[in-house]
Amino acid sequence: AGRTHVRTATGGALMRVRGAALLPISLLVALLLGLLPIPLEWAGLKPFWLALVLCYWLLETPERVGLGLAFGVGLAADLLHGTLLGEHALRLCMLAFIVLRFRPRLRFFTLWQQALAISAMLLNDRVVVLMIRGFSGEALPPTGFWLSPLVGLAIWPWLFLALDGLRLRARQRGE
């Protein structure tokens, strides 16, 4: 009987570790999706995957995700994308601050209301990118640059449901 208890306790601990791995795995997948090449004509339609996944985790588990993780993941994105060091870190920290600030309200929105709010935050991110590029002396981006928040608006409900399903399944297996 004691052996069964030990196995159950160990198995439960392993499942919790697997459930805990969902956060870093999802962020890694978002980083990799951001690296996928797309045709230049469609570059404006490329969603900011890392921001969308980070928003999900900020809304669902703010005790595990915060400004520090946003900064660290942003620095990793800067290194992987070859952008100005600190650009993604600044953008993700600003986004994380806004999401955490309005989290109590956002949690009670329907998925489509959340999608509109997330889209507004992604639009704010586009303004921040424009300011960073302006300060660094880069040329103005094409008009398609502003389409990315609309793609985020369309993707958000499906991404939220997918991540939520994975998180709840991992939690059920762990209990």
Coordinates of N, CA, C and O in Angstrom, one line a residue, residues 106 108-118:
L106 N -9.9 42.8 -17.7 CA -9.8 42.0 -18.8 C -10.3 40.5 -18.6 O -10.8 39.9 -19.5
F108 N -12.8 39.6 -17.0 CA -14.3 39.4 -17.1 C -14.9 39.8 -18.4 O -16.1 39.7 -18.6
F109 N -14.0 40.1 -19.4 CA -14.5 40.4 -20.8 C -14.7 39.1 -21.5 O -14.1 38.0 -21.1
T110 N -15.6 39.1 -22.4 CA -15.8 37.9 -23.3 C -14.5 37.8 -24.2 O -13.7 38.7 -24.2
L111 N -14.4 36.7 -24.9 CA -13.2 36.5 -25.7 C -13.1 37.6 -26.8 O -12.0 38.1 -27.0
W112 N -14.2 38.0 -27.4 CA -14.1 39.0 -28.4 C -13.8 40.4 -27.8 O -13.1 41.2 -28.5
Q113 N -14.3 40.7 -26.6 CA -13.9 41.9 -26.0 C -12.5 41.9 -25.6 O -11.8 42.9 -25.7
Q114 N -12.0 40.8 -25.1 CA -10.6 40.6 -24.8 C -9.8 40.8 -26.1 O -8.7 41.5 -26.1
A115 N -10.2 40.3 -27.2 CA -9.5 40.4 -28.5 C -9.4 41.8 -28.9 O -8.4 42.3 -29.3
L116 N -10.5 42.6 -28.7 CA -10.4 44.0 -29.0 C -9.4 44.8 -28.1 O -8.6 45.6 -28.6
A117 N -9.4 44.4 -26.8 CA -8.5 45.1 -25.9 C -7.0 44.7 -26.2 O -6.1 45.5 -26.2
I118 N -6.8 43.4 -26.5 CA -5.5 43.0 -26.9 C -5.0 43.7 -28.2 O -3.9 44.1 -28.3

